[in-house]
Steps between C-alpha positions, in 0.01 A plus 500: 500500500564698180822697450485877447616718213641850570357710217630849420237708320729595211810313388849648518536482119187709458629757750828529311305575182298774670807664653685485167219680321502782757874533562596706196518819706687344793838336532553128550559537874158657554339230284648231719378680814152530354492133412610400848254729678202391292586132509550507878166674530324211329694230678406639839131488408497156332278220628490119484261274312458121491733327254662159474855647471685764707719786373822607686440709813512877460681735744323585823197722443573711811840606365337634181228677692771693692630654175530878492291504179194345661228746607564662837846353549663841456388568858822345629696771319260769621535385862878513471496878557322464834727212593808710421367781720451264793842346433652847547325532835634159600851601395484815715363306798765231452797734507353724770502187712859431395585858605362421847719190511805714416404755765447235766832339410673837529347555845596152614858549378527828690350354819724195479810715455413735788421214737813300435733800479411584859557138603832470317629831639454355849682176417872448578604459137771735378718599209438405139254225596281753680520742205400220260197406708393864530538541122203267451282751684621806312448306174149405612416864564617598151302213347198607703519845341531338156195277544302795633584686179392194295168497684456871435587461131250219447220716637582853388671424169367176358161492672416859412629455144280194436203672666540810282544288186192296587291815532615629161476163323152399611274804448135440580187587309193610692268204565708281266801395707837530331503684168715234336266223615199687366666571164613139456161364598322737260745436217493121526121493532457724195740289293344172608134596466473435120700181539281377785191577294633289212593223740144503628370449147762233442399317816138509393591368152722235655217387726261476206756308295576256779130447555453426127795258510343327795167465318677365193687247712173381653347468150803303376485264798124451442558429129771246582275321745212505249713338228590221738135441586364252239149528632479874425283590199659675198272799551615541859865462396451759224355744752796454732746550213323819394525630857873428503548682166301797626713514817818493288377780272397708802837443662683614186293820482570578865868425447513755217357763736747392765789537256388849401486607864841344555636681195374829642666425836825397335512804273446730801765328714802701368335831583392369839851382577654826383274713720542274804877488463520880468327542837701216648826658382406826674442305821831322452683830460356634826594178675849519349546846653384368837734203487789725396439741787463227761814334371694821564330536839605147596856568384508818706373313806768240437766771501381613841486150645819365344741603775768272356586777253460786748830681553409594858437137588823395334685762705336388825592137452842583362583705809354232726709233328810716529438549872451127553815409312686763705446303821854446631572251774848644548379861534222408742731288716764777500239756606387279786860441610574873502175606669422209732815284501872509562544774243335756731734770646555491878699679773734247655571556874771762580596705805252782540621812683284639775310814408407719795136588522391850417386696800166643415399809694178477686407848386609716215872452431570870499281805540559833340642654815736211559634537149579865552675440832720217358840630372574453133843358402687731264606297191376176651677172578532212257338180620465152342182294523546167680163357399223552250229734615171601342338808638153440633392864506541789260769675711723189522790405272534167315843351425689179445786347696835654397349823371688818617319825578525801737378525857391860549352479854608307803294221656202614699371352824289249300796357301440680167744707295440728208688429178526598135548263206714575197192594302418776748214319675508548876317333780527295817659160545584269795835603652607138564461409127815694397864547595725803457732476204859531618691748285 
């Protein structure tokens, strides 16, 4: 089986000559770009022909066909606008969902704290240990409020900000989708149309040249075989040689046309590249603005979510830590001793004097008439209380044992006397609760 030869239509040296002739108005960097674009164009359209030797393998054809400079490949840049728009929608949906997570977490924290606070309050723990346990629940409630505010911020601040920016950044054109997409599509197509037309002519010239090369190769192979055939007549050999010469002349003519078309393509390449890059740079600038905005949006979202730098969170955990470190075994044990142990106060047994019961009248202690008939003592008699007494009705006196006051009426038939305290208050009291002060 014969080996194959990878033939490029025009050699690299020839391309360099063409670019050099047309690079007087452009800098060296553009000339190099032109050379690379044009040469890649031909390499990606090269074909193989039978040959006894093989040239080194060229880079993958698919990678060259993906080049931005190839016809229609600007569509990836055009579609980027639509993709950025949908990316914004995804970003909003993503962090709206995160806001729900924050809200659910806040609710769960609050429910957890309420549930366990009620349980802990009913437990027999006490002192600093009880306060430390309860501090977890008060901290959880404060953190719940914080995470609720984070959820609210993600929706009302960041979500609304991105939504508003998206509306302003992606204006639409009637029946044409996004204005930026339409302008990029129109601009790239307009810039590439003359180039694509020239490439069409170049492809046609390349096809004709390759076809002529193929015919020449067939004629050469036929001539070689004829020379090796000793039985072939000179006239027949001469005819075959003439056919080979004709094929070579025809190939050279077609090559000249091919070179002229290539020269036209190469000379137009700088202008094509300049126009395409101008439109591309506009697209890049719009994308730069989008990236810059979304970067700031992400940083703002990070500030909301990064509770490690939140002063409120620091305060919550600082106070919680302080409460935990304040747990004191000695204080708790002392409290228990004083409230439930031997430190509790008590009344040790002593002799208790008998206190006579108060005789309660079955009816009203004194009526109006009885009061008028009872003689009043002029000046009164000093008496000393033997026991504590608290009046049960509004017309009764209250006093403590040892207190001295005046008796102003003698004992009635129900065992009650009328007296007056130092403050001027008068009222009834049990006669057997006092004794006369001996002068």
